[in-house]
Amino acid sequence: MQTAHGPAQEAGQEGPREGSPLATAHAQLASAVEILGYDDGLHTMLRTPRREIHVAVPLRLDTGDIRLFHGFRVQHNVSRGPGKGGLRYHPAVDIEEVRALAMWMTWKCGVVDLPYGGAKGGVAIDPRDYSKSELERVTRRYTSEIMPMIGPDTDIMAPDMGTDEQTMAWVMDTYSVNRGYTIPAVVTGKPLAVGGSLGRGTATSAGLVHVTASALAEAGADLQDVTVAIQGFGKVGSHAAAIFAARGARVLAVSDQYGGIKSDDGLDVPRLTDYVQATGSVVGFDGGDPITNAQLLTLSVDVLVPAAIEGVLDESTADGVRARWVVEGANGPTTAAGDVLLKKNGVTVVPDVLANAGGVVVSYFEWVQANQTYWWTEQEIADKLEQRMVASYREVAALARREDISLRDAALVIGVKRVADAHLIRGLYP
Ligand code: NAD
């Protein structure tokens, strides 16, 4: 039996919540599977995570009190290589969200043709409420709890929302101390001092701008001709703003979870970045006027970059988008219903699995460098990233044109097919 999201759920398993990230991920997969003409058995294989772990993470607070958090790690698919995916610290983390994020990692690694499967981890915690030493203890305990699942050949972590290179250094140290020697390749996105890669910190954003430039070029436009609005001013959004501005685009508006800021003349991004480093938010910056997140999504700009959380472009917001291009910096910012509305209104969506893949591309370079203990120059990394992103965009765009399908369907078809081909050629054991 087929449902809206694919074949019937297995006995005893409920389907994902309507409008949730997992429902969106399932709907996207179902669309790709339909185009590829796969049967229910293969569809179920592709949809179902290979391994999941749910751990309790007790924390001794600085006050001496104990608090308990829930942590997860999901390996969605490992047919093409080790699991690869970020670690998220956010209060809304749950198993369904982590499953969706792990699935997107699988297709993303397929789209940009990296020898990885897809994985993701998370702890349901708001990192802003805890001290650095408390976050270190949470990270070390979470790492210890999931030790059997991770490793440089099995499942490799990287930063995501609410985590950073310091978090990765703690994961690497905890894993290494338990194994008895230093194993840098168990994480990527770590500090340079412990084997990080040049260019990793800005890689997701640099890749996003390369892909945007490629999409604009197809329409005869150039970065210097366009205006941009960016939701989210964290690792992805802030560097994207800086790179867009450096390449000549006018960044009219940005926002974070506290609110947004807009200037019709274009924001002074370096000064704004200094302001955010000092205050922790874009709110109150004197180089623009305040706007809400809802207003930012509907601004008259050429390029809208959602770079914060999932599901912000849905049935209630997508109709108001006036940008010509939506370039997805975040994972899963557009729901299935949002996608339909954007398509109806002629908005070109450059999907997350392509647009934000620059991070995992340079994570792969970092892992290769750690495995061969030989480090490349920043220029070598930048050149290899640009080549990979532009080539991936062209491949996706060519398929979309040839088959008259959306860029999202085309990207998913390429990513899903690479994984399915690996399944089929390996065969089913036993
Ligand atoms: P981050 O924690 O560094 O920054 C998140 C930003 O989003 C912050 O500015 C925060 O204030 C803002 N935000 C949070 N909730 C919001 C809300 N409700 N409304 C508006 N803004 C909100 O995280 P990040 O690493 O920049 O990740 C952002 C997105 O990009 C996530 O979806 C993540 O999965 C995705 N992503 C990250 C990477 C990476 O390399 N870091 C790679 C690929 C995809």
Short mmCIF file of C-alpha atoms and ligand atoms in Angstrom, two decimals:
data_model
loop_
_atom_site.label_atom_id
_atom_site.label_comp_id
_atom_site.label_asym_id
_atom_site.label_seq_id
_atom_site.Cartn_x
_atom_site.Cartn_y
_atom_site.Cartn_z
CA MET A 1 0.00 0.00 0.00
CA GLN A 2 1.26 3.50 -0.86
CA THR A 3 0.68 6.46 1.44
CA ALA A 4 1.37 10.13 0.75
CA HIS A 5 4.90 9.58 2.01
CA GLY A 6 5.63 6.24 0.40
CA PRO A 7 4.95 2.60 1.13
CA ALA A 8 3.03 1.66 4.26
CA GLN A 9 4.93 2.00 7.52
CA GLU A 10 6.28 -1.21 8.97
CA ALA A 11 4.06 -2.86 11.58
CA GLY A 12 4.30 -1.09 14.92
CA GLN A 13 5.83 2.07 13.42
CA GLU A 14 3.86 5.27 13.24
CA GLY A 15 4.42 7.70 10.37
CA PRO A 16 6.08 11.05 11.03
CA ARG A 17 4.12 14.03 12.34
CA GLU A 18 2.45 16.09 9.60
CA GLY A 19 4.70 19.00 8.55
CA SER A 20 7.65 17.70 10.61
CA PRO A 21 11.18 17.54 9.13
CA LEU A 22 10.85 13.76 8.80
CA ALA A 23 7.54 14.10 6.94
CA THR A 24 9.26 16.56 4.58
CA ALA A 25 12.23 14.21 4.11
CA HIS A 26 9.91 11.26 3.43
CA ALA A 27 7.87 13.25 0.90
CA GLN A 28 11.05 14.33 -0.92
CA LEU A 29 12.33 10.75 -1.04
CA ALA A 30 8.94 9.48 -2.28
CA SER A 31 9.05 12.00 -5.12
CA ALA A 32 12.56 10.91 -6.18
CA VAL A 33 11.64 7.22 -5.90
CA GLU A 34 8.62 7.77 -8.11
CA ILE A 35 10.75 9.44 -10.78
CA LEU A 36 13.31 6.60 -10.53
CA GLY A 37 10.56 3.96 -10.67
CA TYR A 38 11.84 1.95 -7.67
CA ASP A 39 9.66 -0.66 -6.01
CA ASP A 40 8.35 -0.59 -2.42
CA GLY A 41 11.10 -2.88 -1.13
CA LEU A 42 13.91 -0.61 -2.30
CA HIS A 43 11.95 2.46 -1.18
CA THR A 44 11.63 1.04 2.33
CA MET A 45 15.36 0.19 2.40
CA LEU A 46 16.22 3.73 1.37
CA ARG A 47 13.86 5.31 3.87
CA THR A 48 14.79 3.30 6.95
CA PRO A 49 17.77 4.20 9.16
CA ARG A 50 20.36 1.43 9.54
CA ARG A 51 21.17 2.14 13.20
CA GLU A 52 19.88 4.43 15.91
CA ILE A 53 20.88 5.04 19.48
CA HIS A 54 19.05 6.99 22.18
CA VAL A 55 21.15 7.80 25.25
CA ALA A 56 20.59 9.53 28.56
CA VAL A 57 23.14 12.26 29.17
CA PRO A 58 23.35 13.20 32.86
CA LEU A 59 25.11 16.47 33.65
CA ARG A 60 26.51 17.70 36.96
CA LEU A 61 25.83 21.45 36.84
CA ASP A 62 28.37 23.95 38.15
CA THR A 63 26.05 24.32 41.18
CA GLY A 64 26.38 20.58 41.94
CA ASP A 65 22.79 19.78 40.91
CA ILE A 66 22.15 17.04 38.34
CA ARG A 67 20.21 17.49 35.12
CA LEU A 68 19.42 14.84 32.51
CA PHE A 69 19.28 15.32 28.74
CA HIS A 70 18.33 13.04 25.88
CA GLY A 71 20.88 12.39 23.13
CA PHE A 72 20.60 10.60 19.80
CA ARG A 73 22.78 9.35 16.96
CA VAL A 74 21.25 7.99 13.77
CA GLN A 75 23.13 6.32 10.91
CA HIS A 76 20.65 6.57 8.11
CA ASN A 77 22.74 4.80 5.50
CA VAL A 78 26.28 3.43 5.28
CA SER A 79 26.24 1.71 1.87
CA ARG A 80 28.70 4.14 0.26
CA GLY A 81 31.01 4.57 3.22
CA PRO A 82 31.04 5.63 6.88
CA GLY A 83 28.18 7.62 8.33
CA LYS A 84 28.86 11.36 8.18
CA GLY A 85 26.91 14.14 9.82
CA GLY A 86 26.72 16.91 12.34
CA LEU A 87 25.99 17.08 16.03
CA ARG A 88 23.21 19.49 17.02
CA TYR A 89 22.55 21.05 20.42
CA HIS A 90 19.05 22.52 20.40
CA PRO A 91 16.07 22.17 22.75
CA ALA A 92 13.81 20.90 19.92
CA VAL A 93 16.08 17.93 19.05
CA ASP A 94 14.17 14.62 19.01
CA ILE A 95 14.59 11.28 17.29
CA GLU A 96 12.39 12.23 14.33
CA GLU A 97 14.36 15.40 13.62
CA VAL A 98 17.66 13.52 13.84
CA ARG A 99 16.32 10.83 11.47
CA ALA A 100 15.38 13.51 8.94
CA LEU A 101 18.74 15.26 9.22
CA ALA A 102 20.58 11.93 8.87
CA MET A 103 18.58 11.07 5.75
CA TRP A 104 19.38 14.44 4.16
CA MET A 105 23.08 13.80 4.87
CA THR A 106 22.88 10.53 2.92
CA TRP A 107 21.47 12.21 -0.19
CA LYS A 108 23.80 15.20 0.20
CA CYS A 109 26.91 12.99 0.22
CA GLY A 110 25.44 11.25 -2.83
CA VAL A 111 24.77 14.52 -4.70
CA VAL A 112 28.34 15.79 -4.29
CA ASP A 113 29.66 12.23 -4.69
CA LEU A 114 31.53 11.76 -1.42
CA PRO A 115 32.38 8.22 -0.22
CA TYR A 116 30.12 8.56 2.82
CA GLY A 117 26.73 7.52 4.05
CA GLY A 118 24.58 9.84 6.15
CA ALA A 119 24.30 10.24 9.91
CA LYS A 120 23.33 12.87 12.46
CA GLY A 121 23.40 13.35 16.19
CA GLY A 122 21.79 15.66 18.66
CA VAL A 123 21.26 16.49 22.28
CA ALA A 124 18.03 18.19 23.41
CA ILE A 125 19.71 21.07 25.25
CA ASP A 126 19.81 24.84 24.82
CA PRO A 127 23.57 25.50 24.89
CA ARG A 128 23.06 29.19 25.71
CA ASP A 129 21.78 28.21 29.16
CA TYR A 130 24.99 26.39 30.21
CA SER A 131 28.58 27.33 31.02
CA LYS A 132 31.52 26.23 28.90
CA SER A 133 32.54 23.63 31.49
CA GLU A 134 28.98 22.27 31.63
CA LEU A 135 28.92 21.97 27.83
CA GLU A 136 32.27 20.20 27.95
CA ARG A 137 30.87 17.64 30.42
CA VAL A 138 27.71 17.12 28.32
CA THR A 139 29.82 16.62 25.20
CA ARG A 140 32.20 14.16 26.86
CA ARG A 141 29.38 12.13 28.39
CA TYR A 142 27.38 12.06 25.15
CA THR A 143 30.52 10.96 23.27
CA SER A 144 31.21 8.19 25.79
CA GLU A 145 27.61 6.96 25.53
CA ILE A 146 27.70 6.70 21.73
CA MET A 147 31.32 5.43 21.53
CA PRO A 148 30.34 2.04 20.07
CA MET A 149 28.74 3.74 17.07
CA ILE A 150 31.33 6.33 16.06
CA GLY A 151 34.86 6.12 14.68
CA PRO A 152 36.98 7.37 11.77
CA ASP A 153 35.89 4.41 9.61
CA THR A 154 32.32 4.08 10.88
CA ASP A 155 30.70 7.43 11.68
CA ILE A 156 32.32 10.86 11.64
CA MET A 157 30.83 13.90 13.39
CA ALA A 158 30.97 17.62 12.55
CA PRO A 159 29.49 20.81 14.02
CA ASP A 160 25.84 21.74 13.41
CA MET A 161 23.47 24.14 15.14
CA GLY A 162 24.59 24.94 18.67
CA THR A 163 27.97 23.19 18.39
CA ASP A 164 31.32 24.42 17.10
CA GLU A 165 34.96 23.51 16.64
CA GLN A 166 35.50 23.46 20.41
CA THR A 167 32.76 20.83 20.70
CA MET A 168 34.52 18.75 18.05
CA ALA A 169 37.84 19.04 19.93
CA TRP A 170 36.14 17.63 23.07
CA VAL A 171 34.58 14.76 21.07
CA MET A 172 37.94 13.97 19.46
CA ASP A 173 39.76 14.11 22.79
CA THR A 174 37.20 11.91 24.59
CA TYR A 175 37.26 9.33 21.80
CA SER A 176 41.07 9.38 21.57
CA VAL A 177 41.68 9.12 25.32
CA ASN A 178 39.41 6.07 25.47
CA ARG A 179 41.23 4.43 22.56
CA GLY A 180 44.68 5.31 23.91
CA TYR A 181 46.01 7.38 21.02
CA THR A 182 45.08 10.50 19.04
CA ILE A 183 42.48 9.89 16.31
CA PRO A 184 41.79 13.22 14.57
CA ALA A 185 39.68 11.65 11.77
CA VAL A 186 36.81 10.76 14.14
CA VAL A 187 35.48 14.32 13.74
CA THR A 188 35.70 17.12 11.20
CA GLY A 189 35.24 20.83 11.71
CA LYS A 190 37.79 20.71 14.52
CA PRO A 191 40.31 23.45 15.35
CA LEU A 192 43.44 23.77 13.19
CA ALA A 193 45.58 23.06 16.28
CA VAL A 194 44.31 19.45 16.40
CA GLY A 195 44.17 18.66 12.68
CA GLY A 196 41.35 20.81 11.37
CA SER A 197 41.37 21.94 7.76
CA LEU A 198 41.97 25.41 6.45
CA GLY A 199 38.75 26.71 4.94
CA ARG A 200 36.38 24.43 6.90
CA GLY A 201 34.88 27.22 9.01
CA THR A 202 33.58 29.08 5.96
CA ALA A 203 33.07 26.08 3.64
CA THR A 204 29.28 25.73 3.86
CA SER A 205 28.83 29.42 3.13
CA ALA A 206 31.47 29.54 0.38
CA GLY A 207 29.82 26.53 -1.29
CA LEU A 208 26.41 28.18 -1.00
CA VAL A 209 27.68 31.33 -2.74
CA HIS A 210 29.32 29.26 -5.52
CA VAL A 211 26.03 27.48 -6.13
CA THR A 212 24.09 30.75 -6.04
CA ALA A 213 26.48 32.25 -8.60
CA SER A 214 25.96 29.20 -10.84
CA ALA A 215 22.16 29.50 -10.57
CA LEU A 216 22.29 33.22 -11.32
CA ALA A 217 24.57 32.66 -14.32
CA GLU A 218 21.95 30.41 -15.90
CA ALA A 219 19.55 33.35 -15.82
CA GLY A 220 22.19 35.70 -17.22
CA ALA A 221 22.66 37.39 -13.83
CA ASP A 222 25.69 37.96 -11.67
CA LEU A 223 26.27 38.24 -7.93
CA GLN A 224 27.02 41.93 -8.42
CA ASP A 225 23.49 42.50 -9.75
CA VAL A 226 21.54 40.97 -6.87
CA THR A 227 20.13 41.74 -3.45
CA VAL A 228 20.12 39.10 -0.71
CA ALA A 229 18.26 38.43 2.57
CA ILE A 230 19.57 35.82 5.00
CA GLN A 231 17.68 34.22 7.89
CA GLY A 232 20.10 33.01 10.58
CA PHE A 233 23.37 34.73 11.44
CA GLY A 234 25.28 31.78 12.86
CA LYS A 235 28.09 29.78 11.30
CA VAL A 236 26.37 29.46 7.91
CA GLY A 237 24.45 32.74 7.69
CA SER A 238 27.15 35.12 8.94
CA HIS A 239 29.87 33.79 6.63
CA ALA A 240 27.42 33.67 3.72
CA ALA A 241 26.61 37.36 4.33
CA ALA A 242 30.33 38.21 4.38
CA ILE A 243 31.10 36.24 1.19
CA PHE A 244 28.06 37.57 -0.70
CA ALA A 245 29.10 41.12 0.23
CA ALA A 246 32.75 40.49 -0.67
CA ARG A 247 31.66 39.18 -4.08
CA GLY A 248 29.60 42.28 -4.79
CA ALA A 249 26.04 41.28 -3.84
CA ARG A 250 24.02 43.68 -1.69
CA VAL A 251 22.97 42.02 1.57
CA LEU A 252 19.81 43.94 2.48
CA ALA A 253 18.68 42.03 5.54
CA VAL A 254 19.72 39.38 8.05
CA SER A 255 18.10 37.93 11.16
CA ASP A 256 18.65 35.59 14.07
CA GLN A 257 16.35 34.05 16.63
CA TYR A 258 15.95 37.41 18.41
CA GLY A 259 14.95 39.49 15.34
CA GLY A 260 16.31 41.04 12.17
CA ILE A 261 17.88 44.11 10.65
CA LYS A 262 17.46 45.70 7.21
CA SER A 263 19.05 48.45 5.16
CA ASP A 264 17.97 49.33 1.62
CA ASP A 265 21.52 50.52 0.87
CA GLY A 266 22.95 47.15 1.92
CA LEU A 267 24.23 46.24 5.39
CA ASP A 268 27.84 46.89 6.35
CA VAL A 269 28.52 43.19 6.98
CA PRO A 270 32.00 43.45 8.58
CA ARG A 271 30.74 46.06 11.06
CA LEU A 272 27.60 43.99 11.73
CA THR A 273 29.75 40.90 12.34
CA ASP A 274 31.82 42.79 14.93
CA TYR A 275 28.59 43.99 16.55
CA VAL A 276 27.22 40.40 16.76
CA GLN A 277 30.49 39.15 18.21
CA ALA A 278 30.22 41.80 20.93
CA THR A 279 26.47 41.51 21.70
CA GLY A 280 25.42 38.01 20.58
CA SER A 281 22.67 39.23 18.24
CA VAL A 282 21.98 41.36 15.16
CA VAL A 283 19.23 43.14 17.11
CA GLY A 284 20.04 46.75 17.95
CA PHE A 285 22.65 47.22 15.19
CA ASP A 286 22.66 50.92 14.28
CA GLY A 287 23.35 50.38 10.56
CA GLY A 288 19.76 49.45 9.65
CA ASP A 289 16.13 49.27 10.73
CA PRO A 290 14.62 46.45 12.78
CA ILE A 291 12.48 43.81 11.04
CA THR A 292 10.95 40.53 12.17
CA ASN A 293 11.87 37.10 10.85
CA ALA A 294 8.45 36.90 9.18
CA GLN A 295 9.10 40.19 7.35
CA LEU A 296 12.54 39.03 6.25
CA LEU A 297 11.09 35.98 4.49
CA THR A 298 8.80 38.17 2.37
CA LEU A 299 11.22 40.95 1.43
CA SER A 300 11.56 42.02 -2.19
CA VAL A 301 15.05 40.67 -2.77
CA ASP A 302 16.50 38.57 -5.55
CA VAL A 303 17.93 35.82 -3.33
CA LEU A 304 16.50 34.56 -0.04
CA VAL A 305 18.77 32.33 2.05
CA PRO A 306 17.08 30.50 4.94
CA ALA A 307 20.09 29.53 7.09
CA ALA A 308 18.56 28.81 10.50
CA ILE A 309 16.03 26.07 11.23
CA GLU A 310 13.70 23.63 9.46
CA GLY A 311 10.22 24.29 8.19
CA VAL A 312 10.24 28.11 7.97
CA LEU A 313 8.84 28.12 4.43
CA ASP A 314 5.55 26.26 4.81
CA GLU A 315 1.94 26.54 3.70
CA SER A 316 1.50 29.74 5.73
CA THR A 317 4.68 31.60 4.69
CA ALA A 318 5.88 30.33 1.28
CA ASP A 319 3.15 32.12 -0.67
CA GLY A 320 4.52 35.46 0.55
CA VAL A 321 8.07 34.88 -0.70
CA ARG A 322 8.94 37.52 -3.30
CA ALA A 323 12.53 36.44 -3.96
CA ARG A 324 13.28 34.88 -7.35
CA TRP A 325 15.70 32.35 -5.87
CA VAL A 326 15.56 30.55 -2.53
CA VAL A 327 18.96 29.06 -1.75
CA GLU A 328 18.67 26.69 1.21
CA GLY A 329 21.52 27.18 3.68
CA ALA A 330 19.60 25.40 6.44
CA ASN A 331 18.62 21.75 6.22
CA GLY A 332 14.93 21.30 5.47
CA PRO A 333 13.80 24.95 5.60
CA THR A 334 11.02 24.29 3.05
CA THR A 335 8.19 21.86 3.80
CA ALA A 336 6.54 19.80 1.07
CA ALA A 337 3.57 22.20 1.08
CA GLY A 338 5.93 25.19 0.97
CA ASP A 339 7.68 23.69 -2.06
CA VAL A 340 4.41 23.46 -3.97
CA LEU A 341 3.65 27.15 -3.33
CA LEU A 342 7.15 28.30 -4.30
CA LYS A 343 6.95 26.31 -7.52
CA LYS A 344 3.49 27.74 -8.31
CA ASN A 345 4.88 31.25 -7.87
CA GLY A 346 7.88 30.63 -10.13
CA VAL A 347 10.49 30.77 -7.36
CA THR A 348 13.59 28.68 -8.12
CA VAL A 349 14.63 26.66 -5.06
CA VAL A 350 18.25 25.55 -4.88
CA PRO A 351 17.82 22.65 -2.45
CA ASP A 352 19.69 22.12 0.81
CA VAL A 353 21.32 18.84 -0.24
CA LEU A 354 23.15 20.81 -2.92
CA ALA A 355 23.26 24.39 -1.62
CA ASN A 356 24.75 23.68 1.82
CA ALA A 357 26.92 20.70 0.82
CA GLY A 358 30.14 22.77 0.90
CA GLY A 359 30.52 21.99 4.60
CA VAL A 360 30.60 18.24 4.13
CA VAL A 361 32.80 18.59 1.05
CA VAL A 362 35.52 20.31 3.09
CA SER A 363 34.83 17.93 5.99
CA TYR A 364 35.72 15.18 3.53
CA PHE A 365 38.92 17.05 2.61
CA GLU A 366 39.70 17.38 6.33
CA TRP A 367 39.18 13.64 6.84
CA VAL A 368 41.36 12.79 3.83
CA GLN A 369 44.09 15.10 5.16
CA ALA A 370 43.85 13.56 8.66
CA ASN A 371 44.01 10.03 7.22
CA GLN A 372 47.11 10.79 5.16
CA THR A 373 48.56 13.22 7.76
CA TYR A 374 49.34 15.71 5.05
CA TRP A 375 47.74 19.15 4.96
CA TRP A 376 46.75 21.19 1.92
CA THR A 377 46.96 24.97 1.51
CA GLU A 378 43.91 27.20 1.88
CA GLN A 379 43.98 27.90 -1.87
CA GLU A 380 44.02 24.17 -2.70
CA ILE A 381 40.96 23.66 -0.49
CA ALA A 382 39.15 26.68 -1.94
CA ASP A 383 39.81 25.53 -5.53
CA LYS A 384 38.73 21.93 -4.88
CA LEU A 385 35.57 23.15 -3.12
CA GLU A 386 34.61 25.46 -5.97
CA GLN A 387 35.21 22.73 -8.58
CA ARG A 388 33.08 20.22 -6.67
CA MET A 389 30.22 22.65 -6.00
CA VAL A 390 30.04 24.08 -9.51
CA ALA A 391 30.26 20.61 -11.10
CA SER A 392 27.52 19.29 -8.78
CA TYR A 393 25.28 22.26 -9.54
CA ARG A 394 25.75 21.76 -13.30
CA GLU A 395 24.97 18.06 -13.06
CA VAL A 396 21.79 18.73 -11.06
CA ALA A 397 20.68 21.62 -13.29
CA ALA A 398 21.28 19.58 -16.46
CA LEU A 399 19.11 16.72 -15.16
CA ALA A 400 16.40 19.18 -14.07
CA ARG A 401 16.33 20.69 -17.57
CA ARG A 402 16.44 17.34 -19.35
CA GLU A 403 13.63 15.79 -17.32
CA ASP A 404 11.70 19.03 -16.71
CA ILE A 405 11.79 18.55 -12.95
CA SER A 406 12.69 20.85 -10.06
CA LEU A 407 16.27 21.27 -8.88
CA ARG A 408 15.21 19.52 -5.65
CA ASP A 409 13.86 16.47 -7.47
CA ALA A 410 16.95 16.41 -9.70
CA ALA A 411 19.35 16.60 -6.75
CA LEU A 412 17.43 13.93 -4.85
CA VAL A 413 17.30 11.66 -7.91
CA ILE A 414 21.09 11.90 -8.29
CA GLY A 415 21.77 11.38 -4.56
CA VAL A 416 19.22 8.60 -4.08
CA LYS A 417 20.31 6.76 -7.23
CA ARG A 418 23.96 6.71 -6.13
CA VAL A 419 22.89 5.12 -2.83
CA ALA A 420 20.48 2.67 -4.48
CA ASP A 421 23.15 1.63 -6.98
CA ALA A 422 25.50 0.87 -4.08
CA HIS A 423 22.76 -1.22 -2.40
CA LEU A 424 22.07 -3.16 -5.56
CA ILE A 425 25.68 -3.83 -6.52
CA ARG A 426 26.58 -4.92 -2.98
CA GLY A 427 23.60 -7.25 -2.80
CA LEU A 428 21.58 -8.18 0.25
CA TYR A 429 23.35 -10.10 3.03
CA PRO A 430 22.85 -12.99 3.67
P1 NAD B 1 24.39 28.10 14.33
O1 NAD B 1 23.95 27.56 15.63
O2 NAD B 1 25.81 28.55 14.15
O3 NAD B 1 23.46 29.35 13.92
C1 NAD B 1 22.06 29.25 13.85
C2 NAD B 1 21.49 30.66 13.60
O4 NAD B 1 20.07 30.53 13.41
C3 NAD B 1 21.70 31.62 14.76
O5 NAD B 1 21.92 32.94 14.25
C4 NAD B 1 20.34 31.57 15.49
O6 NAD B 1 20.07 32.75 16.24
C5 NAD B 1 19.42 31.43 14.30
N1 NAD B 1 18.10 30.89 14.66
C6 NAD B 1 17.82 29.85 15.47
N2 NAD B 1 16.49 29.70 15.59
C7 NAD B 1 15.93 30.66 14.81
C8 NAD B 1 14.59 31.03 14.52
N3 NAD B 1 13.56 30.37 15.06
N4 NAD B 1 14.38 32.07 13.66
C9 NAD B 1 15.41 32.75 13.13
N5 NAD B 1 16.71 32.45 13.37
C10 NAD B 1 16.96 31.42 14.20
O7 NAD B 1 24.02 26.98 13.24
P2 NAD B 1 24.63 26.78 11.79
O8 NAD B 1 25.73 25.81 11.86
O9 NAD B 1 24.81 28.11 11.12
O10 NAD B 1 23.42 25.99 11.10
C11 NAD B 1 22.30 26.66 10.53
C12 NAD B 1 21.59 25.70 9.57
O11 NAD B 1 22.51 25.30 8.55
C13 NAD B 1 21.09 24.40 10.21
O12 NAD B 1 19.92 24.00 9.54
C14 NAD B 1 22.20 23.43 9.92
O13 NAD B 1 21.76 22.08 9.92
C15 NAD B 1 22.57 23.88 8.52
N6 NAD B 1 23.90 23.46 8.08
C16 NAD B 1 25.01 23.78 8.79
C17 NAD B 1 26.25 23.41 8.32
C18 NAD B 1 27.53 23.79 9.01
O14 NAD B 1 28.62 23.52 8.46
N7 NAD B 1 27.50 24.43 10.17
C19 NAD B 1 26.36 22.66 7.14
C20 NAD B 1 25.21 22.36 6.42
C21 NAD B 1 23.99 22.77 6.90
#
